[in-house]
PDB file of C-alpha atoms in Angstrom:
ATOM      1  CA  MET A   1     -17.413   1.252  -1.721  1.00  0.00           C
ATOM      2  CA  GLY A   2     -14.030   1.817  -0.099  1.00  0.00           C
ATOM      3  CA  LYS A   3     -10.768   3.160  -1.419  1.00  0.00           C
ATOM      4  CA  THR A   4      -9.844   1.727  -4.830  1.00  0.00           C
ATOM      5  CA  VAL A   5      -7.488  -1.234  -4.844  1.00  0.00           C
ATOM      6  CA  ARG A   6      -3.841  -0.322  -5.422  1.00  0.00           C
ATOM      7  CA  ILE A   7      -2.113  -2.222  -8.245  1.00  0.00           C
ATOM      8  CA  ILE A   8       1.354  -3.612  -7.493  1.00  0.00           C
ATOM      9  CA  PRO A   9       3.146  -5.145 -10.500  1.00  0.00           C
ATOM     10  CA  VAL A  10       4.846  -8.514 -10.016  1.00  0.00           C
ATOM     11  CA  LEU A  11       8.310  -9.464 -11.235  1.00  0.00           C
ATOM     12  CA  ASP A  12       8.960 -13.210 -10.968  1.00  0.00           C
ATOM     13  CA  LEU A  13      12.733 -13.684 -11.079  1.00  0.00           C
ATOM     14  CA  LYS A  14      14.538 -16.856 -12.117  1.00  0.00           C
ATOM     15  CA  GLY A  15      18.178 -16.947 -13.169  1.00  0.00           C
ATOM     16  CA  GLY A  16      18.327 -13.155 -13.084  1.00  0.00           C
ATOM     17  CA  GLN A  17      15.501 -12.789 -15.626  1.00  0.00           C
ATOM     18  CA  VAL A  18      11.795 -12.031 -15.353  1.00  0.00           C
ATOM     19  CA  VAL A  19       9.749 -15.144 -16.134  1.00  0.00           C
ATOM     20  CA  ARG A  20       6.067 -15.572 -16.915  1.00  0.00           C
ATOM     21  CA  ALA A  21       4.264 -17.275 -14.046  1.00  0.00           C
ATOM     22  CA  GLN A  22       1.578 -19.821 -14.860  1.00  0.00           C
ATOM     23  CA  SER A  23      -0.611 -21.568 -12.270  1.00  0.00           C
ATOM     24  CA  GLY A  24       2.192 -22.032  -9.761  1.00  0.00           C
ATOM     25  CA  ASP A  25       4.104 -24.592 -11.862  1.00  0.00           C
ATOM     26  CA  ARG A  26       7.442 -22.893 -11.228  1.00  0.00           C
ATOM     27  CA  ALA A  27       9.564 -25.497 -13.030  1.00  0.00           C
ATOM     28  CA  SER A  28       7.878 -24.578 -16.329  1.00  0.00           C
ATOM     29  CA  TYR A  29       8.298 -20.789 -16.071  1.00  0.00           C
ATOM     30  CA  ARG A  30      10.171 -19.294 -19.056  1.00  0.00           C
ATOM     31  CA  PRO A  31      11.635 -15.791 -19.666  1.00  0.00           C
ATOM     32  CA  ILE A  32       8.844 -13.345 -20.268  1.00  0.00           C
ATOM     33  CA  VAL A  33       8.010 -12.034 -23.726  1.00  0.00           C
ATOM     34  CA  THR A  34       6.074  -8.789 -23.382  1.00  0.00           C
ATOM     35  CA  PRO A  35       5.191  -5.840 -25.621  1.00  0.00           C
ATOM     36  CA  LEU A  36       6.284  -3.591 -22.760  1.00  0.00           C
ATOM     37  CA  ALA A  37       9.998  -4.457 -22.949  1.00  0.00           C
ATOM     38  CA  GLU A  38      12.595  -5.642 -25.458  1.00  0.00           C
ATOM     39  CA  SER A  39      14.082  -8.191 -23.061  1.00  0.00           C
ATOM     40  CA  SER A  40      13.342 -10.120 -19.878  1.00  0.00           C
ATOM     41  CA  ASP A  41      15.876  -8.089 -17.894  1.00  0.00           C
ATOM     42  CA  PRO A  42      14.236  -6.988 -14.608  1.00  0.00           C
ATOM     43  CA  VAL A  43      14.972  -3.283 -15.046  1.00  0.00           C
ATOM     44  CA  ASP A  44      13.793  -3.322 -18.675  1.00  0.00           C
ATOM     45  CA  VAL A  45      10.527  -4.976 -17.654  1.00  0.00           C
ATOM     46  CA  ALA A  46      10.028  -2.652 -14.672  1.00  0.00           C
ATOM     47  CA  ARG A  47      10.574   0.393 -16.879  1.00  0.00           C
ATOM     48  CA  GLY A  48       8.144  -1.039 -19.410  1.00  0.00           C
ATOM     49  CA  LEU A  49       5.504  -1.481 -16.733  1.00  0.00           C
ATOM     50  CA  ARG A  50       6.059   2.133 -15.713  1.00  0.00           C
ATOM     51  CA  THR A  51       5.076   3.246 -19.222  1.00  0.00           C
ATOM     52  CA  LEU A  52       1.562   2.179 -18.196  1.00  0.00           C
ATOM     53  CA  TYR A  53       1.592   3.907 -14.809  1.00  0.00           C
ATOM     54  CA  PRO A  54       4.280   5.392 -12.501  1.00  0.00           C
ATOM     55  CA  PHE A  55       4.153   2.452 -10.107  1.00  0.00           C
ATOM     56  CA  PRO A  56       5.913   3.351  -6.823  1.00  0.00           C
ATOM     57  CA  GLU A  57       6.392  -0.267  -5.737  1.00  0.00           C
ATOM     58  CA  PHE A  58       6.967  -3.724  -7.179  1.00  0.00           C
ATOM     59  CA  TYR A  59       6.500  -7.222  -5.767  1.00  0.00           C
ATOM     60  CA  ILE A  60       9.468  -9.506  -6.407  1.00  0.00           C
ATOM     61  CA  ALA A  61       9.178 -13.287  -6.216  1.00  0.00           C
ATOM     62  CA  ASP A  62      12.761 -14.574  -6.130  1.00  0.00           C
ATOM     63  CA  LEU A  63      12.035 -18.089  -7.365  1.00  0.00           C
ATOM     64  CA  ASP A  64      15.660 -19.204  -7.067  1.00  0.00           C
ATOM     65  CA  ALA A  65      15.813 -18.224  -3.398  1.00  0.00           C
ATOM     66  CA  ILE A  66      12.368 -19.701  -2.685  1.00  0.00           C
ATOM     67  CA  ALA A  67      13.651 -23.020  -4.074  1.00  0.00           C
ATOM     68  CA  GLY A  68      16.694 -22.844  -1.779  1.00  0.00           C
ATOM     69  CA  GLY A  69      19.117 -21.393  -4.337  1.00  0.00           C
ATOM     70  CA  VAL A  70      21.127 -18.177  -4.529  1.00  0.00           C
ATOM     71  CA  PRO A  71      19.091 -14.960  -4.085  1.00  0.00           C
ATOM     72  CA  ASN A  72      18.981 -12.442  -6.952  1.00  0.00           C
ATOM     73  CA  HIS A  73      20.584  -9.644  -4.903  1.00  0.00           C
ATOM     74  CA  GLU A  74      22.040  -7.926  -7.971  1.00  0.00           C
ATOM     75  CA  ALA A  75      18.582  -7.585  -9.506  1.00  0.00           C
ATOM     76  CA  PHE A  76      17.220  -6.081  -6.278  1.00  0.00           C
ATOM     77  CA  SER A  77      20.025  -3.493  -6.224  1.00  0.00           C
ATOM     78  CA  ARG A  78      19.496  -2.580  -9.870  1.00  0.00           C
ATOM     79  CA  LEU A  79      15.756  -2.171  -9.365  1.00  0.00           C
ATOM     80  CA  ARG A  80      16.286   0.009  -6.299  1.00  0.00           C
ATOM     81  CA  GLY A  81      18.747   2.061  -8.363  1.00  0.00           C
ATOM     82  CA  MET A  82      16.126   2.952 -10.967  1.00  0.00           C
ATOM     83  CA  GLU A  83      14.903   6.490 -11.395  1.00  0.00           C
ATOM     84  CA  SER A  84      12.152   7.241  -8.842  1.00  0.00           C
ATOM     85  CA  SER A  85      13.518   4.345  -6.806  1.00  0.00           C
ATOM     86  CA  PRO A  86      10.655   1.904  -6.219  1.00  0.00           C
ATOM     87  CA  GLU A  87       9.795   0.227  -2.965  1.00  0.00           C
ATOM     88  CA  LEU A  88      10.271  -3.525  -3.256  1.00  0.00           C
ATOM     89  CA  TRP A  89       8.204  -6.261  -1.652  1.00  0.00           C
ATOM     90  CA  VAL A  90      10.519  -9.267  -1.748  1.00  0.00           C
ATOM     91  CA  ASP A  91       9.646 -12.926  -1.239  1.00  0.00           C
ATOM     92  CA  ALA A  92      12.989 -14.735  -1.155  1.00  0.00           C
ATOM     93  CA  GLY A  93      11.909 -17.832   0.740  1.00  0.00           C
ATOM     94  CA  PHE A  94      12.796 -16.375   4.136  1.00  0.00           C
ATOM     95  CA  ALA A  95      13.113 -19.215   6.643  1.00  0.00           C
ATOM     96  CA  GLU A  96      15.911 -18.009   8.937  1.00  0.00           C
ATOM     97  CA  ALA A  97      16.067 -15.027  11.282  1.00  0.00           C
ATOM     98  CA  LYS A  98      19.418 -13.733   9.993  1.00  0.00           C
ATOM     99  CA  ALA A  99      18.294 -13.342   6.375  1.00  0.00           C
ATOM    100  CA  LEU A 100      15.057 -11.718   7.478  1.00  0.00           C
ATOM    101  CA  GLU A 101      16.837  -9.284   9.812  1.00  0.00           C
ATOM    102  CA  THR A 102      19.327  -8.360   7.101  1.00  0.00           C
ATOM    103  CA  THR A 103      16.525  -7.578   4.652  1.00  0.00           C
ATOM    104  CA  LEU A 104      14.576  -5.553   7.214  1.00  0.00           C
ATOM    105  CA  ASP A 105      17.694  -3.380   7.561  1.00  0.00           C
ATOM    106  CA  VAL A 106      17.692  -2.515   3.832  1.00  0.00           C
ATOM    107  CA  PRO A 107      15.920   0.804   3.149  1.00  0.00           C
ATOM    108  CA  GLY A 108      13.035   0.557   0.717  1.00  0.00           C
ATOM    109  CA  VAL A 109      12.703  -3.221   0.907  1.00  0.00           C
ATOM    110  CA  SER A 110       9.843  -5.010   2.678  1.00  0.00           C
ATOM    111  CA  PRO A 111      10.441  -8.746   3.136  1.00  0.00           C
ATOM    112  CA  VAL A 112       7.527 -11.077   2.473  1.00  0.00           C
ATOM    113  CA  LEU A 113       7.307 -13.999   4.885  1.00  0.00           C
ATOM    114  CA  GLY A 114       5.753 -16.782   2.817  1.00  0.00           C
ATOM    115  CA  SER A 115       3.849 -19.389   4.789  1.00  0.00           C
ATOM    116  CA  GLU A 116       5.087 -22.099   2.380  1.00  0.00           C
ATOM    117  CA  SER A 117       8.681 -21.435   3.557  1.00  0.00           C
ATOM    118  CA  GLN A 118       7.931 -21.748   7.294  1.00  0.00           C
ATOM    119  CA  ASP A 119       8.347 -24.834   9.471  1.00  0.00           C
ATOM    120  CA  ASP A 120       6.692 -23.108  12.441  1.00  0.00           C
ATOM    121  CA  ASP A 121       5.510 -19.661  13.570  1.00  0.00           C
ATOM    122  CA  ARG A 122       8.842 -18.686  15.145  1.00  0.00           C
ATOM    123  CA  LEU A 123       9.756 -15.935  12.658  1.00  0.00           C
ATOM    124  CA  LEU A 124       6.236 -14.531  12.617  1.00  0.00           C
ATOM    125  CA  ARG A 125       6.207 -14.298  16.412  1.00  0.00           C
ATOM    126  CA  ARG A 126       9.591 -12.588  16.434  1.00  0.00           C
ATOM    127  CA  PHE A 127       9.143 -10.135  13.563  1.00  0.00           C
ATOM    128  CA  GLY A 128       5.370  -9.822  13.063  1.00  0.00           C
ATOM    129  CA  ALA A 129       5.188  -6.410  14.725  1.00  0.00           C
ATOM    130  CA  HIS A 130       7.812  -4.902  12.412  1.00  0.00           C
ATOM    131  CA  PRO A 131       6.092  -2.268  10.236  1.00  0.00           C
ATOM    132  CA  ARG A 132       7.783  -3.453   7.030  1.00  0.00           C
ATOM    133  CA  LEU A 133       7.163  -7.182   7.398  1.00  0.00           C
ATOM    134  CA  ILE A 134       4.514  -8.632   5.069  1.00  0.00           C
ATOM    135  CA  LEU A 135       2.899 -12.053   5.530  1.00  0.00           C
ATOM    136  CA  SER A 136       1.901 -14.192   2.556  1.00  0.00           C
ATOM    137  CA  LEU A 137      -0.662 -16.924   3.171  1.00  0.00           C
ATOM    138  CA  ASP A 138       0.085 -19.394   0.386  1.00  0.00           C
ATOM    139  CA  PHE A 139      -2.536 -21.650  -1.205  1.00  0.00           C
ATOM    140  CA  PHE A 140      -1.466 -24.118  -3.906  1.00  0.00           C
ATOM    141  CA  GLY A 141      -3.080 -25.823  -6.896  1.00  0.00           C
ATOM    142  CA  ASP A 142      -4.939 -28.260  -4.707  1.00  0.00           C
ATOM    143  CA  GLY A 143      -6.563 -25.296  -2.957  1.00  0.00           C
ATOM    144  CA  LEU A 144      -4.927 -26.256   0.298  1.00  0.00           C
ATOM    145  CA  TYR A 145      -3.025 -23.886   2.544  1.00  0.00           C
ATOM    146  CA  ARG A 146       0.723 -24.517   2.595  1.00  0.00           C
ATOM    147  CA  GLY A 147       2.397 -23.666   5.901  1.00  0.00           C
ATOM    148  CA  PRO A 148       2.109 -24.004   9.683  1.00  0.00           C
ATOM    149  CA  LYS A 149      -1.490 -24.051  10.887  1.00  0.00           C
ATOM    150  CA  SER A 150      -0.703 -21.500  13.601  1.00  0.00           C
ATOM    151  CA  VAL A 151       0.426 -18.960  10.981  1.00  0.00           C
ATOM    152  CA  LEU A 152      -3.008 -19.182   9.359  1.00  0.00           C
ATOM    153  CA  ASP A 153      -5.095 -19.419  12.524  1.00  0.00           C
ATOM    154  CA  GLN A 154      -3.414 -17.075  15.021  1.00  0.00           C
ATOM    155  CA  THR A 155      -4.411 -13.775  13.487  1.00  0.00           C
ATOM    156  CA  ASP A 156      -3.010 -11.812  16.423  1.00  0.00           C
ATOM    157  CA  LEU A 157       0.455 -12.686  15.048  1.00  0.00           C
ATOM    158  CA  TRP A 158      -0.252 -11.200  11.623  1.00  0.00           C
ATOM    159  CA  PRO A 159       1.545  -7.999  10.550  1.00  0.00           C
ATOM    160  CA  ARG A 160      -0.208  -4.968   9.061  1.00  0.00           C
ATOM    161  CA  ARG A 161      -0.120  -6.332   5.499  1.00  0.00           C
ATOM    162  CA  VAL A 162      -1.292  -9.827   4.565  1.00  0.00           C
ATOM    163  CA  ILE A 163      -1.141 -11.294   1.052  1.00  0.00           C
ATOM    164  CA  VAL A 164      -3.631 -13.993   0.090  1.00  0.00           C
ATOM    165  CA  MET A 165      -1.652 -15.904  -2.545  1.00  0.00           C
ATOM    166  CA  THR A 166      -3.598 -18.419  -4.628  1.00  0.00           C
ATOM    167  CA  LEU A 167      -0.927 -20.035  -6.813  1.00  0.00           C
ATOM    168  CA  ALA A 168      -3.402 -21.887  -9.039  1.00  0.00           C
ATOM    169  CA  LYS A 169      -4.869 -18.527 -10.067  1.00  0.00           C
ATOM    170  CA  VAL A 170      -1.524 -16.958 -11.034  1.00  0.00           C
ATOM    171  CA  GLY A 171      -1.380 -16.279 -14.771  1.00  0.00           C
ATOM    172  CA  SER A 172      -4.608 -18.202 -15.296  1.00  0.00           C
ATOM    173  CA  GLY A 173      -6.949 -15.386 -16.286  1.00  0.00           C
ATOM    174  CA  SER A 174      -9.641 -17.074 -14.214  1.00  0.00           C
ATOM    175  CA  GLY A 175     -10.341 -14.246 -11.784  1.00  0.00           C
ATOM    176  CA  PRO A 176      -9.327 -13.717  -8.159  1.00  0.00           C
ATOM    177  CA  ASP A 177     -10.102 -16.169  -5.362  1.00  0.00           C
ATOM    178  CA  PHE A 178     -12.952 -14.040  -4.006  1.00  0.00           C
ATOM    179  CA  ASP A 179     -14.260 -16.601  -1.503  1.00  0.00           C
ATOM    180  CA  ARG A 180     -10.879 -17.092   0.143  1.00  0.00           C
ATOM    181  CA  LEU A 181     -10.194 -13.352   0.154  1.00  0.00           C
ATOM    182  CA  ALA A 182     -13.526 -12.739   1.896  1.00  0.00           C
ATOM    183  CA  GLU A 183     -12.739 -15.460   4.436  1.00  0.00           C
ATOM    184  CA  ILE A 184      -9.320 -13.991   5.297  1.00  0.00           C
ATOM    185  CA  LYS A 185     -10.632 -10.407   5.248  1.00  0.00           C
ATOM    186  CA  ALA A 186     -13.350 -11.347   7.765  1.00  0.00           C
ATOM    187  CA  LYS A 187     -10.802 -12.387  10.373  1.00  0.00           C
ATOM    188  CA  ALA A 188      -8.049  -9.871   9.594  1.00  0.00           C
ATOM    189  CA  GLY A 189      -9.489  -6.912  11.475  1.00  0.00           C
ATOM    190  CA  ASP A 190      -8.237  -3.609  10.070  1.00  0.00           C
ATOM    191  CA  ARG A 191      -5.171  -5.101   8.390  1.00  0.00           C
ATOM    192  CA  ASP A 192      -4.477  -4.478   4.710  1.00  0.00           C
ATOM    193  CA  ILE A 193      -5.401  -7.524   2.626  1.00  0.00           C
ATOM    194  CA  VAL A 194      -3.580  -7.975  -0.677  1.00  0.00           C
ATOM    195  CA  ALA A 195      -5.007 -10.186  -3.442  1.00  0.00           C
ATOM    196  CA  ALA A 196      -2.587 -12.286  -5.487  1.00  0.00           C
ATOM    197  CA  GLY A 197      -3.538 -14.438  -8.448  1.00  0.00           C
ATOM    198  CA  GLY A 198      -6.052 -14.185 -11.282  1.00  0.00           C
ATOM    199  CA  VAL A 199      -6.760 -10.425 -11.473  1.00  0.00           C
ATOM    200  CA  ARG A 200      -7.961  -9.781 -15.029  1.00  0.00           C
ATOM    201  CA  ASP A 201      -9.542  -6.390 -15.574  1.00  0.00           C
ATOM    202  CA  GLU A 202     -11.453  -3.371 -14.262  1.00  0.00           C
ATOM    203  CA  ASP A 203     -14.396  -5.507 -13.170  1.00  0.00           C
ATOM    204  CA  ASP A 204     -12.133  -7.591 -10.932  1.00  0.00           C
ATOM    205  CA  ILE A 205     -10.628  -4.426  -9.455  1.00  0.00           C
ATOM    206  CA  ARG A 206     -14.099  -3.068  -8.686  1.00  0.00           C
ATOM    207  CA  ALA A 207     -15.115  -6.369  -7.073  1.00  0.00           C
ATOM    208  CA  LEU A 208     -11.949  -6.432  -4.951  1.00  0.00           C
ATOM    209  CA  THR A 209     -12.572  -2.836  -3.894  1.00  0.00           C
ATOM    210  CA  ALA A 210     -16.120  -3.726  -2.828  1.00  0.00           C
ATOM    211  CA  LEU A 211     -14.677  -6.595  -0.800  1.00  0.00           C
ATOM    212  CA  GLY A 212     -12.420  -4.198   1.090  1.00  0.00           C
ATOM    213  CA  VAL A 213      -9.160  -5.497  -0.381  1.00  0.00           C
ATOM    214  CA  SER A 214      -6.367  -2.900  -0.197  1.00  0.00           C
ATOM    215  CA  ALA A 215      -4.081  -3.937  -3.058  1.00  0.00           C
ATOM    216  CA  ALA A 216      -3.615  -6.525  -5.785  1.00  0.00           C
ATOM    217  CA  LEU A 217      -0.463  -8.154  -7.126  1.00  0.00           C
ATOM    218  CA  VAL A 218      -0.769  -8.177 -10.917  1.00  0.00           C
ATOM    219  CA  ALA A 219       1.387  -9.322 -13.836  1.00  0.00           C
ATOM    220  CA  THR A 220      -0.338 -11.099 -16.737  1.00  0.00           C
ATOM    221  CA  SER A 221      -3.149  -8.579 -17.249  1.00  0.00           C
ATOM    222  CA  LEU A 222      -0.621  -5.724 -17.465  1.00  0.00           C
ATOM    223  CA  HIS A 223       1.444  -7.520 -20.104  1.00  0.00           C
ATOM    224  CA  ASN A 224      -1.469  -8.785 -22.207  1.00  0.00           C
ATOM    225  CA  GLY A 225      -3.345  -5.478 -22.158  1.00  0.00           C
ATOM    226  CA  THR A 226      -6.525  -6.356 -20.274  1.00  0.00           C
ATOM    227  CA  LEU A 227      -5.459  -3.686 -17.781  1.00  0.00           C
ATOM    228  CA  THR A 228      -4.325  -0.676 -19.813  1.00  0.00           C
ATOM    229  CA  ALA A 229      -2.769   2.692 -19.046  1.00  0.00           C
ATOM    230  CA  ALA A 230      -6.240   4.247 -19.368  1.00  0.00           C
ATOM    231  CA  HIS A 231      -7.704   1.758 -16.893  1.00  0.00           C
ATOM    232  CA  LEU A 232      -4.896   2.399 -14.405  1.00  0.00           C
ATOM    233  CA  ALA A 233      -5.227   6.178 -14.712  1.00  0.00           C
ATOM    234  CA  ALA A 234      -8.937   5.898 -13.934  1.00  0.00           C
ATOM    235  CA  LEU A 235      -8.453   3.908 -10.727  1.00  0.00           C
TER     236      LEU A 235
END
């Protein structure tokens, strides 16, 4: 068995608040209610998550920006300004070179290039070699890949870190998409593969580790207690 999977907490932002993601139906997401924080404010929730484990990084899905709205820049700045400033992986629906370049210039922020936001492989070709760029291969409720075929097929364009995002699994408690993860891992070479969607508990973490997955994006199981501080400390 390889190195244990690293847990990266997810903050889904909508209207400046953290919302609870459920099966990729973004229109229905509502502000999160969690025992870890008294509000859905991003910094409150991030601090609450850090009571479980001193997470050094967070994944941010800026749902407003992904939908073509105004990015939650203020929330990013406040999160970066926290004590023990976390690294941020940010998916803000990047579809233009200027926005991607600007984000790559921000210390401590790694932009996530979501396949669902791409019309072609232009940005991946231009920025794929940048050490902080992350690619997200996005699969929706129908199980189908969403994005340009060349982004999925031309693995030589992929950056060092690749997220396998199965939206139907998000918040579902149904377990990771092991078959798809194995398929992507098999053609990814020595790149870091990151699982996103459905991670429930220690057993899932062990199975992902055995598969050779490097990290997992997790939210629901941290808030509902199926992954506890004791579990995280033992990883």
